[in-house]
mmCIF file of C-alpha atoms in Angstrom:
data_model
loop_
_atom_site.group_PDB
_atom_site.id
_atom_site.type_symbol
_atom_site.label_atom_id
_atom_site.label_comp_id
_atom_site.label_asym_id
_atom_site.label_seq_id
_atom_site.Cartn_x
_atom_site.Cartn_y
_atom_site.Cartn_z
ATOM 1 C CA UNK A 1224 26.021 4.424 32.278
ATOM 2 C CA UNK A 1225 28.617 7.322 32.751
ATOM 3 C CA UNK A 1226 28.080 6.730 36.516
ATOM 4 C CA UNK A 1227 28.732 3.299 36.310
ATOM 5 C CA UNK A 1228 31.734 3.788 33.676
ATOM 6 C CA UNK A 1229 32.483 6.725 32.144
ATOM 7 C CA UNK A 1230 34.048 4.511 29.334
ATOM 8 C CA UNK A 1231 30.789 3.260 28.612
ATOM 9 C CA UNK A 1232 29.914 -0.552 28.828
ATOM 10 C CA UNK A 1233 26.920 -2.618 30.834
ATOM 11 C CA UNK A 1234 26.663 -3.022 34.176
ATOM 12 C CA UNK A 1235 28.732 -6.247 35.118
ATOM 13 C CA UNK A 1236 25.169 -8.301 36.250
ATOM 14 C CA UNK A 1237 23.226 -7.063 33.168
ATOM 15 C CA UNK A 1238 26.619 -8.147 31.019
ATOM 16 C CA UNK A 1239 26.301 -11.670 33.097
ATOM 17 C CA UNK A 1240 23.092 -11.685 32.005
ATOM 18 C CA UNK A 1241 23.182 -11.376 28.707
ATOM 19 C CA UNK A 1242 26.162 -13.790 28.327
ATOM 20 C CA UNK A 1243 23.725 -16.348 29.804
ATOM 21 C CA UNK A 1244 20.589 -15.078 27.785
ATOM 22 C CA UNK A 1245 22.498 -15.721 23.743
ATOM 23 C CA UNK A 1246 19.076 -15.455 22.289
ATOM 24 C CA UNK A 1247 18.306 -12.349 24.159
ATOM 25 C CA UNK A 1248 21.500 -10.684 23.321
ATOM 26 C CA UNK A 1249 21.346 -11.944 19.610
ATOM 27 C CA UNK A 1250 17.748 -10.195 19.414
ATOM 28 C CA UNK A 1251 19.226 -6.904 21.182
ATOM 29 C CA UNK A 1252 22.336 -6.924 18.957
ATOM 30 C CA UNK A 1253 20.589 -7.359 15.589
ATOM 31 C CA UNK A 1254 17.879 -4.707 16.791
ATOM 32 C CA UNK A 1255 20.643 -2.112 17.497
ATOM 33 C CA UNK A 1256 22.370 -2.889 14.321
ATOM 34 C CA UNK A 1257 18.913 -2.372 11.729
ATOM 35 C CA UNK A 1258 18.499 0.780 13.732
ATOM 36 C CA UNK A 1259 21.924 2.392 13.446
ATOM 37 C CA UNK A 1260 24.198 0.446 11.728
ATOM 38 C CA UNK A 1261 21.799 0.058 8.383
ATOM 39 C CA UNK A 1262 23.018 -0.544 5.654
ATOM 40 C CA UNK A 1263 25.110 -3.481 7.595
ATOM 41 C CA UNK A 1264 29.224 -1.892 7.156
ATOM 42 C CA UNK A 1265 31.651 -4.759 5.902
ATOM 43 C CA UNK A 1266 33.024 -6.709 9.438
ATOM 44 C CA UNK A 1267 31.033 -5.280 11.342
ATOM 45 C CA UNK A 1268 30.326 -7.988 13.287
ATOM 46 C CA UNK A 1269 33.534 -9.192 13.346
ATOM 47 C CA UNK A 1270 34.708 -5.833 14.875
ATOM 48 C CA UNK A 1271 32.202 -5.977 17.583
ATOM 49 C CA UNK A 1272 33.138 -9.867 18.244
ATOM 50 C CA UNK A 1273 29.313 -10.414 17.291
ATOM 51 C CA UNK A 1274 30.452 -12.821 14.518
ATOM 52 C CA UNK A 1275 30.054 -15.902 16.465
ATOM 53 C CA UNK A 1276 26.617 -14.952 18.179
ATOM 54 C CA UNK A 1277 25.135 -13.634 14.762
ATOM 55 C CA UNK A 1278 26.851 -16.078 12.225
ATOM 56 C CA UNK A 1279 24.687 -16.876 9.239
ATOM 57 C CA UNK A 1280 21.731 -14.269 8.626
ATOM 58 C CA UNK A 1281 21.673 -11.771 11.467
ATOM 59 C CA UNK A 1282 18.374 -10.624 10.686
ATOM 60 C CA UNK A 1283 16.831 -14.005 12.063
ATOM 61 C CA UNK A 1284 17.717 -12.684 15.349
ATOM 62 C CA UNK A 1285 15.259 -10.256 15.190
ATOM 63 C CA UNK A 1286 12.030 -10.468 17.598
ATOM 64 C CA UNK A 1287 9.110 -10.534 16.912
ATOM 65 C CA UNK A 1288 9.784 -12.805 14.128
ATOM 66 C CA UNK A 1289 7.637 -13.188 10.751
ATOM 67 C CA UNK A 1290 4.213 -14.880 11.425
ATOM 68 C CA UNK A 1291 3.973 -13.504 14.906
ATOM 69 C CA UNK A 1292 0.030 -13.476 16.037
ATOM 70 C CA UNK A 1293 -1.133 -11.834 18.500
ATOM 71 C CA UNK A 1294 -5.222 -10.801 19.934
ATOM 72 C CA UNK A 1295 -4.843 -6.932 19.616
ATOM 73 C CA UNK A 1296 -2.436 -4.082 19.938
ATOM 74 C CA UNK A 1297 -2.244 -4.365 23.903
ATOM 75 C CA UNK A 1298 -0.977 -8.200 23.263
ATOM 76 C CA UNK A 1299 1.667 -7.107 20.808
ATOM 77 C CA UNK A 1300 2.548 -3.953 23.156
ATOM 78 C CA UNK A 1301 2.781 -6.008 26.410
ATOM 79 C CA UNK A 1302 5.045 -8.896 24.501
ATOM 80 C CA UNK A 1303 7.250 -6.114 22.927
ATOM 81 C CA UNK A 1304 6.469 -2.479 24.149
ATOM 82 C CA UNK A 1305 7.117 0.491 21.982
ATOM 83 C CA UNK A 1306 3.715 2.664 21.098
ATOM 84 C CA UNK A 1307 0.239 0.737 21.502
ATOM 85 C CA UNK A 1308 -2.626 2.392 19.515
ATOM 86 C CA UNK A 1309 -1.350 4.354 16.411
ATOM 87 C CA UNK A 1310 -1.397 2.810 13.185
ATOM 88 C CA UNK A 1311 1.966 3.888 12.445
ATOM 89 C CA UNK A 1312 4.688 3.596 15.058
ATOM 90 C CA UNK A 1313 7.906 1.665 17.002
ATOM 91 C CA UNK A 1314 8.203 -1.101 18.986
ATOM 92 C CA UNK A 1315 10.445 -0.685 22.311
ATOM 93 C CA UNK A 1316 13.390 -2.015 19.566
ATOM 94 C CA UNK A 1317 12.897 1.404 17.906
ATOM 95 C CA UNK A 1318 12.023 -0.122 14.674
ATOM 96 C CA UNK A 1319 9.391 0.936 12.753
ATOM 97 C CA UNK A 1320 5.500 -0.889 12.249
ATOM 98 C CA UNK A 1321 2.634 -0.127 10.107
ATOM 99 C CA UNK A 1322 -0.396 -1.660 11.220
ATOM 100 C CA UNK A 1323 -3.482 -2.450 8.882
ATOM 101 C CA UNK A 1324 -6.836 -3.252 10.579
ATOM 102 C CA UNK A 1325 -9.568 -4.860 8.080
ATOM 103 C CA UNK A 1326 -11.914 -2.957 10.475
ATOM 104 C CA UNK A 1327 -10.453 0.135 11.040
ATOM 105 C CA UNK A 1328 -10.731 3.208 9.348
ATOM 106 C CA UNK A 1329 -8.538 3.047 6.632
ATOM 107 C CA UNK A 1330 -8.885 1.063 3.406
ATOM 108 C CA UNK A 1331 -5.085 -0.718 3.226
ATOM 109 C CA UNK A 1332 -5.036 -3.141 1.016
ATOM 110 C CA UNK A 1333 -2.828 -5.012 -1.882
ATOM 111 C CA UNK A 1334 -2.463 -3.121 -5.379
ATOM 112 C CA UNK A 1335 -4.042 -5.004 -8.028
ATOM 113 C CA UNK A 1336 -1.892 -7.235 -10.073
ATOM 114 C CA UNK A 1337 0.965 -7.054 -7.258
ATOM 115 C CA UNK A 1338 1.574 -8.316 -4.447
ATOM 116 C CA UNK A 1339 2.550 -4.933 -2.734
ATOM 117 C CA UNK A 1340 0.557 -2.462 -0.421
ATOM 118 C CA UNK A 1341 -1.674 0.347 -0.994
ATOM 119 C CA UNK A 1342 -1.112 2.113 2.697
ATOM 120 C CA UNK A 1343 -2.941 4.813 4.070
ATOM 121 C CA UNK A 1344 -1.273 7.487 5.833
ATOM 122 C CA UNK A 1345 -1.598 8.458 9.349
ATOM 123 C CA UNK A 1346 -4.096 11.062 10.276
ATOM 124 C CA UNK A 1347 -8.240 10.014 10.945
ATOM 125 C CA UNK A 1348 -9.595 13.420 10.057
ATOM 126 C CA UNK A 1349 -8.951 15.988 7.868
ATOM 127 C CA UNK A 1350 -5.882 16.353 4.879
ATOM 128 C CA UNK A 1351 -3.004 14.472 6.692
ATOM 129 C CA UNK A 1352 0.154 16.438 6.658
ATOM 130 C CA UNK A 1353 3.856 15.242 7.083
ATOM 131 C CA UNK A 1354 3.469 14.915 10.893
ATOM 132 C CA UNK A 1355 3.725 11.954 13.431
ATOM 133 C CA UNK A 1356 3.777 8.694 11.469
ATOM 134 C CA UNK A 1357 4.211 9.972 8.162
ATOM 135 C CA UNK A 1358 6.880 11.887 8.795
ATOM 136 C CA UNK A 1359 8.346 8.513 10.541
ATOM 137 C CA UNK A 1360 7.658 7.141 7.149
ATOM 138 C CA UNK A 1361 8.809 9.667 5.219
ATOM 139 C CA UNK A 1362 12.294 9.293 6.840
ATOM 140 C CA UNK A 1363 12.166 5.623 6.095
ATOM 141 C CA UNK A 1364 11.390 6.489 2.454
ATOM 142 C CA UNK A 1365 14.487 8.597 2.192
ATOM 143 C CA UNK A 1366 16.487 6.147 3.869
ATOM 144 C CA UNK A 1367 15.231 2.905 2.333
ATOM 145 C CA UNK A 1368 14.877 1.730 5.405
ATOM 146 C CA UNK A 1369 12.549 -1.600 6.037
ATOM 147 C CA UNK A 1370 9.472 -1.590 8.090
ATOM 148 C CA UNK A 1371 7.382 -4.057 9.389
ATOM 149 C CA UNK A 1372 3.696 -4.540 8.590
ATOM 150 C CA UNK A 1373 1.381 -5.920 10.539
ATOM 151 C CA UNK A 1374 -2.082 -7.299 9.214
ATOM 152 C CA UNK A 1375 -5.711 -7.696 10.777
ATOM 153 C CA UNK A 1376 -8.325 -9.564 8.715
ATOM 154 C CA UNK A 1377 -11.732 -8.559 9.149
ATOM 155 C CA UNK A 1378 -12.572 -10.925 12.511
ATOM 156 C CA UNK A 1379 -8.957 -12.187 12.721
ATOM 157 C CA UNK A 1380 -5.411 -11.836 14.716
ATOM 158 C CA UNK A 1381 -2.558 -8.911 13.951
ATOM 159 C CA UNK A 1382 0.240 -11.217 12.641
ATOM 160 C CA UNK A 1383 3.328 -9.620 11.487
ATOM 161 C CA UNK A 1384 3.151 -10.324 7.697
ATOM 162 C CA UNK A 1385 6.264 -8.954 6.251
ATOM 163 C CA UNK A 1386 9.025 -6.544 6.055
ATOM 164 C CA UNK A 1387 8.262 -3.974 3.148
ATOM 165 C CA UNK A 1388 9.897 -0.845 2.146
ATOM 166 C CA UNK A 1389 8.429 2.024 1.056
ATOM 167 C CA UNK A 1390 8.617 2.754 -2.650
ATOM 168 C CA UNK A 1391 6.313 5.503 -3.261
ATOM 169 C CA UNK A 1392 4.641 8.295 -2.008
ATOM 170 C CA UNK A 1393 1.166 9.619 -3.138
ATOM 171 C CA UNK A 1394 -1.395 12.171 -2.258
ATOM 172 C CA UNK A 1395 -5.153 11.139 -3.116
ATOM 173 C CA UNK A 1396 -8.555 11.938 -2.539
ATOM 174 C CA UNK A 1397 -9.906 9.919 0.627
ATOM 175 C CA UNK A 1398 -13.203 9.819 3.281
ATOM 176 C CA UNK A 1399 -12.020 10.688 6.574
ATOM 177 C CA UNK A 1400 -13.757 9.700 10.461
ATOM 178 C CA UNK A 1401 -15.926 12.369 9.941
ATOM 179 C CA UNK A 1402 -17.095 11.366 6.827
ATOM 180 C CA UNK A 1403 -15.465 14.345 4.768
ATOM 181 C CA UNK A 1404 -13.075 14.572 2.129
ATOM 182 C CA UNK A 1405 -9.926 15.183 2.418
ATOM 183 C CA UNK A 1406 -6.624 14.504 1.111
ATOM 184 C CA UNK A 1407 -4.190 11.881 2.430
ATOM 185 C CA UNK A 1408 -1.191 9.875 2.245
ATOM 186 C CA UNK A 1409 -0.646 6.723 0.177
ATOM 187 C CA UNK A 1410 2.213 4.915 0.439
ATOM 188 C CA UNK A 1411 3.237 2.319 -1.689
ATOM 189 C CA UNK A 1412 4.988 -0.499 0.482
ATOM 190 C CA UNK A 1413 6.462 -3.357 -1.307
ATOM 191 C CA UNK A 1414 7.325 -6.727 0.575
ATOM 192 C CA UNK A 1415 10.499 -8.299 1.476
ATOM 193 C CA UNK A 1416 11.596 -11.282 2.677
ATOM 194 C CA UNK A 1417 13.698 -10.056 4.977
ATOM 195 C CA UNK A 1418 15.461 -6.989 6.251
ATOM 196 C CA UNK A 1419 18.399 -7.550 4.699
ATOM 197 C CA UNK A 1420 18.894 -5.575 1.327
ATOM 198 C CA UNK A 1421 20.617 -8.906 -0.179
ATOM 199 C CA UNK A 1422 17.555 -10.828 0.025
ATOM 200 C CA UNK A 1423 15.582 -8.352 -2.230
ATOM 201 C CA UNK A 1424 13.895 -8.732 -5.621
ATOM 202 C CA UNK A 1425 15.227 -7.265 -8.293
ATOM 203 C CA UNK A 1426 11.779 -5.366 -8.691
ATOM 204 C CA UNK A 1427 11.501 -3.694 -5.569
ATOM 205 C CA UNK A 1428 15.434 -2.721 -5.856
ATOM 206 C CA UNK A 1429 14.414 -1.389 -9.453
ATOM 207 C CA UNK A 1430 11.626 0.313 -7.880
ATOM 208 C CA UNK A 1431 13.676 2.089 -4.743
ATOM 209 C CA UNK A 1432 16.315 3.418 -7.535
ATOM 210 C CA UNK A 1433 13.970 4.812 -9.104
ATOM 211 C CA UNK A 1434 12.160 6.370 -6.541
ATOM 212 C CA UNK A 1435 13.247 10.488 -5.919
ATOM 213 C CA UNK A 1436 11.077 10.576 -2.866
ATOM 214 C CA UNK A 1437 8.865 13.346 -4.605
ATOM 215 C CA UNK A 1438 5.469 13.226 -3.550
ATOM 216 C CA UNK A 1439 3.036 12.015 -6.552
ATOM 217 C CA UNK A 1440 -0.079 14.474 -6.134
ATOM 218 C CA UNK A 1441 -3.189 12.459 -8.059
ATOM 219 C CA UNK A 1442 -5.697 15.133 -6.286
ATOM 220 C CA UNK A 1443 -5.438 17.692 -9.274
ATOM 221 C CA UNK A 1444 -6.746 15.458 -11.839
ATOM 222 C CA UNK A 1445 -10.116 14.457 -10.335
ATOM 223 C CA UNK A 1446 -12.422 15.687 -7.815
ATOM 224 C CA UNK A 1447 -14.069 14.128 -4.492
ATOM 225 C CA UNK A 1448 -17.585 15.466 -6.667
ATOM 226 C CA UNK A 1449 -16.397 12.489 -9.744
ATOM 227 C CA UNK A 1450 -16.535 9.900 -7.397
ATOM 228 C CA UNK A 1451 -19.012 10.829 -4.646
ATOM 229 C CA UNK A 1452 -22.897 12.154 -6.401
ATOM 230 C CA UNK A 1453 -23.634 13.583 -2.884
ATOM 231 C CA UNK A 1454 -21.173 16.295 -3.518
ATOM 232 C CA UNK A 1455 -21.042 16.416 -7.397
ATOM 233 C CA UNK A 1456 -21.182 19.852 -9.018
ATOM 234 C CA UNK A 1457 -24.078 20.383 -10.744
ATOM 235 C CA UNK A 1458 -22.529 22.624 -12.811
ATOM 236 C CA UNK A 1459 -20.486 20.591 -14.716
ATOM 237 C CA UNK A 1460 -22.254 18.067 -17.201
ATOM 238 C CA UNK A 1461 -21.450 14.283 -17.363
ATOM 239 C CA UNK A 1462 -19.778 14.798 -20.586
ATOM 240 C CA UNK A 1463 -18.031 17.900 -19.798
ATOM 241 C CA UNK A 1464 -16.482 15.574 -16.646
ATOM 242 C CA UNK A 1465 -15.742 12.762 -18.741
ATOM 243 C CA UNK A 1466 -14.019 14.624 -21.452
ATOM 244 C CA UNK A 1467 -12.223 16.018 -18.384
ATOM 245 C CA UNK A 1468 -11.195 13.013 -16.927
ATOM 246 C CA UNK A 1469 -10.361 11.078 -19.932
ATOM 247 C CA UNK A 1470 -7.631 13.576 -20.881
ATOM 248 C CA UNK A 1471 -6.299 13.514 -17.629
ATOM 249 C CA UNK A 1472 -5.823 9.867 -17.384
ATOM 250 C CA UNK A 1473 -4.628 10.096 -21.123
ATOM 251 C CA UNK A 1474 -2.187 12.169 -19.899
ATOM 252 C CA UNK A 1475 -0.918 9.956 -17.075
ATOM 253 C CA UNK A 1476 -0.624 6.864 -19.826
ATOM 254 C CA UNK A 1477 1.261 8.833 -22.074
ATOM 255 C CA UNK A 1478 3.663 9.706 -18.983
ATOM 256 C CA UNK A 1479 4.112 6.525 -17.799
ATOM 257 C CA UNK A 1480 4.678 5.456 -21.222
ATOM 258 C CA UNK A 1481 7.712 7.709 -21.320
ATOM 259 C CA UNK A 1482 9.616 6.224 -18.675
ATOM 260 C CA UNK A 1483 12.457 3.965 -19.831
ATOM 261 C CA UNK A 1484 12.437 1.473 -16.775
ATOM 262 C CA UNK A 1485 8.987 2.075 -15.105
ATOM 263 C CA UNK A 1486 9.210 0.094 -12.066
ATOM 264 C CA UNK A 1487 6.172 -2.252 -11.027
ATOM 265 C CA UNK A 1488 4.435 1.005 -9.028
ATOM 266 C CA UNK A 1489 4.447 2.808 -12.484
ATOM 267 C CA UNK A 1490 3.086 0.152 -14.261
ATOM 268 C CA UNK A 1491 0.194 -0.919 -11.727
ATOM 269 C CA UNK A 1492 -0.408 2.142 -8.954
ATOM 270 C CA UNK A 1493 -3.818 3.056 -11.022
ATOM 271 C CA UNK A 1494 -4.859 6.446 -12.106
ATOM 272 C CA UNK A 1495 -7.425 7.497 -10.159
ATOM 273 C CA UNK A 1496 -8.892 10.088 -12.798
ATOM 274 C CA UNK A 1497 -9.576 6.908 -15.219
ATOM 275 C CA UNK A 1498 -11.286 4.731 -12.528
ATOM 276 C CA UNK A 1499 -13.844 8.429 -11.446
ATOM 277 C CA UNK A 1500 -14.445 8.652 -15.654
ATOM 278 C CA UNK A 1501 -16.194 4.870 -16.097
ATOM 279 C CA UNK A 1502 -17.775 5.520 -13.169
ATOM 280 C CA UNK A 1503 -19.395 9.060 -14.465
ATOM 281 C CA UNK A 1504 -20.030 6.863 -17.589
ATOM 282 C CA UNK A 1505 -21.983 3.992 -16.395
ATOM 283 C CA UNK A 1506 -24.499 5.628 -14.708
ATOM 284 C CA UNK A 1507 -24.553 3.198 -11.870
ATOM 285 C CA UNK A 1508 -25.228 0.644 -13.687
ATOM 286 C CA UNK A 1509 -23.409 -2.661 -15.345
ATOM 287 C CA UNK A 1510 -21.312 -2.089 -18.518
ATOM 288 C CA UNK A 1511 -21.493 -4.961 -19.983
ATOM 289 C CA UNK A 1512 -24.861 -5.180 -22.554
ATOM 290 C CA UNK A 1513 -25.691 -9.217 -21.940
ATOM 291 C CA UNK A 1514 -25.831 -8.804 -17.709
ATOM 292 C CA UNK A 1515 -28.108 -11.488 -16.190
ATOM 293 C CA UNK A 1516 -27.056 -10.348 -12.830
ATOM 294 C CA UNK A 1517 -28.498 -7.143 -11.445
ATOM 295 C CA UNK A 1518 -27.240 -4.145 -13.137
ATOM 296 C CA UNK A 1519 -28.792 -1.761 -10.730
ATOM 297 C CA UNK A 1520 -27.889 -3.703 -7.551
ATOM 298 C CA UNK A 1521 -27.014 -1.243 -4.258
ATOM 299 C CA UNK A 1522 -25.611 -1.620 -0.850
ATOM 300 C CA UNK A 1523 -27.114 -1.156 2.217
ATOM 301 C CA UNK A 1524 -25.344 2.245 1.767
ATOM 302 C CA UNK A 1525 -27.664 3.007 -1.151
ATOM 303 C CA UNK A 1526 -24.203 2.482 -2.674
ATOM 304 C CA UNK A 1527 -23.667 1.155 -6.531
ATOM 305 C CA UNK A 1528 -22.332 -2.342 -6.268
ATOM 306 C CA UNK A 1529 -19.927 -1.728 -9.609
ATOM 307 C CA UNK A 1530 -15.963 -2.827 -10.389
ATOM 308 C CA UNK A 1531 -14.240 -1.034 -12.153
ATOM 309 C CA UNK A 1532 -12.060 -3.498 -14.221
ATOM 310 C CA UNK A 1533 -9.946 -3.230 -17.009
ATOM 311 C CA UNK A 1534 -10.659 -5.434 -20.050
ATOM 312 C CA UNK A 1535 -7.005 -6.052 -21.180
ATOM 313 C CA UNK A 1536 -5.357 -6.051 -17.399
ATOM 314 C CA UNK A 1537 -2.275 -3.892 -16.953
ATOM 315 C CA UNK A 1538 -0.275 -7.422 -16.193
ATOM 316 C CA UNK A 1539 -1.138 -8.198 -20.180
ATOM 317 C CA UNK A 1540 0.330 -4.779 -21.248
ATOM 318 C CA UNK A 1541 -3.346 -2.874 -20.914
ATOM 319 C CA UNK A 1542 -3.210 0.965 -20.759
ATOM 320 C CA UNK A 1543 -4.912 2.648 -17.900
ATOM 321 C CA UNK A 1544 -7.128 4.312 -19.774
ATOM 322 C CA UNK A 1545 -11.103 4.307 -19.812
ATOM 323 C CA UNK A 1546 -11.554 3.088 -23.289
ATOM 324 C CA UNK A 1547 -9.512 0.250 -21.845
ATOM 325 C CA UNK A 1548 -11.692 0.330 -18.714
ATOM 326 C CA UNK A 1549 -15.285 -0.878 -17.814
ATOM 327 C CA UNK A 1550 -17.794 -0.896 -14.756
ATOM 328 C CA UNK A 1551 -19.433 -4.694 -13.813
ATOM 329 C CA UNK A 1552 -21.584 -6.038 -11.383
ATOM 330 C CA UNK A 1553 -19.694 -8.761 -8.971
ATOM 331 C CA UNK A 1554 -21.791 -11.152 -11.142
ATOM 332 C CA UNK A 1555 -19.989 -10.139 -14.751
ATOM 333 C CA UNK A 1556 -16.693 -9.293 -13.218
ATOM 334 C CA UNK A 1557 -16.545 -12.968 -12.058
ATOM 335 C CA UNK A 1558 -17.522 -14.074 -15.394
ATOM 336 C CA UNK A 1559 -15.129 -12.218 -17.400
ATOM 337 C CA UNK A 1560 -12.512 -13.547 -14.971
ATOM 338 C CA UNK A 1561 -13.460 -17.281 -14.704
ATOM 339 C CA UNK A 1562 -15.844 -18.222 -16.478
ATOM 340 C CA UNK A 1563 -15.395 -21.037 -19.301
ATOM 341 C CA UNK A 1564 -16.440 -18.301 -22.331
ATOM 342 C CA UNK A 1565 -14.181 -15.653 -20.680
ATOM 343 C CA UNK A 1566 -11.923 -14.835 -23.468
ATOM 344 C CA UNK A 1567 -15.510 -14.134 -25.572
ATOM 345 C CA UNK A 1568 -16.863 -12.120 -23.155
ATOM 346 C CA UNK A 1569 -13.480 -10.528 -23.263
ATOM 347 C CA UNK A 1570 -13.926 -9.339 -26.987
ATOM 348 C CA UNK A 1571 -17.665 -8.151 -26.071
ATOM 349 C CA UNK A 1572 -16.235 -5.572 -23.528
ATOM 350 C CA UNK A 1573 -13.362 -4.698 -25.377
ATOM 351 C CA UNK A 1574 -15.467 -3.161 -27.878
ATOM 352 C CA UNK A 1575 -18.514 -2.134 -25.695
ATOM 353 C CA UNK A 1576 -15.724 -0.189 -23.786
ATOM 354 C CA UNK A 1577 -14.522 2.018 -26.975
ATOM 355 C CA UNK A 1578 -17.764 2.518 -28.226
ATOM 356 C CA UNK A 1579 -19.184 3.678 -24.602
ATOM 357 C CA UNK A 1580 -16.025 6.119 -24.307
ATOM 358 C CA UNK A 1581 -16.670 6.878 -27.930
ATOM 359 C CA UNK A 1582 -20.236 8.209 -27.276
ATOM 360 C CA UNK A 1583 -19.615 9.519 -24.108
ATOM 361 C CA UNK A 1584 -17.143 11.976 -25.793
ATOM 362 C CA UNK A 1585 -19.055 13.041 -28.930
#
């Protein structure tokens, strides 16, 4: 460009080109202006003399557009460019993506009770560090910047599902490619309906306000050995753990409890040391005493096919606590939340729940 004009400015064919592209230049535009003109300044547009070509919502400009499918990554990279295998990285606009595969290594997926995403960092093996994608999505964090998240079901397309921004940051206990422990990112992404901070809830703007960008760390109050009997120490009873654990997610309650305005990632981002203490407490086995199903039922993995579910859900004002908190087969879980006698059933594990934590820490 400075050999062409020093003043800066397009080459006259690619300006003739554009002029006769509107779409194209609308697209290019709006892409420059969500990557470094965001928040959008007051005229703007009208400054530029982009009023005309981006009147109304300037963010519908924007390619690829919302509901976007495409086979694979090379589809999406050939249509639009940018990086083509990592889960978290830009298109050739410079924007940033997320991508969640079904079948890929990571276990994305929607935060009970919500509507917003549970998002595993970037990094396959070992604890994943502030590096590469994260730290892309640690600026975006900081910035409240909106991404866009792409989605793969299990057999299906990538589709661009929504813009989220991110509105949390944790650090948890996670299984990487090499089938070790180690500790990685979650971040909390909550959808938008648009890039444009106007078109916001008043949740998710509650939520980035109250965000500091500190990083929550959940590994210090449980242990890859409370969730995982292959590696459990031996040393430590089942009582001794639970007492452990109990307090811990006690603890985290009482915290959140504190908070004046807790924003919908307080309320329903779940402890993690509550969910490892019902399952040191059930013994791999169904909670609830009138199971017809199969209690003891496994996976091909020789894994315990238990949810852990809370009895008065954290939508209804329950605390995530384990004496609020019990284990069920698929069978039960479906029956406490369908069936026609749900609300007795209800009562049953209400109190089969305190009187299990009861005994588990006398």
């Amino acid at each position: 460009m400075n050999q062409v004009d020093p003043a800066g400015g397009l080459r006259e064919d690619d300006y003739a080109l554009l002029q006769s592209h509107p779409e194209t230049a609308a697209s290019a535009a709006a892409g420059l202006i969500l990557r470094y003109f965001y928040p959008l300044p007051p005229d703007l547009l009208k400054d530029f003399g982009l009023h005309e070509l981006l009147a109304g919502r300037w963010a519908d400009a924007l390619r690829p557009q919302l509901g976007e499918s495409f086979k694979d990554r090379d589809t999406i990279w050939r249509a639009y460019g940018g990086q083509k295998m990592a889960g978290i990285g830009c298109l050739a606009d410079g924007i940033l993506s997320a991508f969640s595969d079904e079948k890929g290594p990571y276990d994305d997926s929607r935060i009970p009770d919500t509507n917003w995403i549970a998002y595993v960092g970037d990094g396959l093996s070992g604890d994943q560090k502030i590096t590469d994608g994260n730290e892309l999505m640690a600026a975006y964090q900081a910035a409240g910047r909106p991404l866009r998240y792409w989605h793969k079901p299990y057999q299906g397309q990538f589709s661009f599902e929504t813009w989220a921004v991110i509105v949390q940051r944790r650090l948890r206990w996670g299984v990487g490619a090499d089938k070790k422990w180690r500790r990685e990112f979650l971040w909390v992404l909550a959808p938008v309906p648009s890039p444009e901070r106007e078109t916001w809830p008043a949740e998710v703007l509650e939520a980035l306000a109250a965000d500091t960008g500190a990083l929550h760390d959940d590994t210090g109050t449980y242990r890859p050995s409370d969730v995982d009997p292959e590696v459990q120490d031996t040393s430590e009873s089942d009582r001794v753990a639970y007492r452990r654990l109990a307090q811990n997610a006690e603890a985290n309650a009482n915290r959140r409890g504190q908070l004046k305005k807790p924003s919908l990632a307080d309320r329903f981002v779940r402890a993690p040391s509550a969910r490892a203490a019902v399952l040191r407490r059930c013994k791999d086995s169904c909670e609830n005493p009138r199971c017809d199903g199969h209690p003891k039922e496994r996976t091909t993995a020789g894994k315990p096919i238990l949810q852990v579910d809370h009895v008065q859900d954290l939508a209804q004002g329950g605390p995530d606590v384990p004496w609020n908190m019990i284990a069920l087969c698929p069978n039960c879980h479906a029956l406490k939340t369908y069936g026609l006698n749900k609300e007795k059933l209800r009562r049953l594990l209400a109190a089969t729940a305190k009187q299990l934590h009861a005994e588990a820490l006398r």
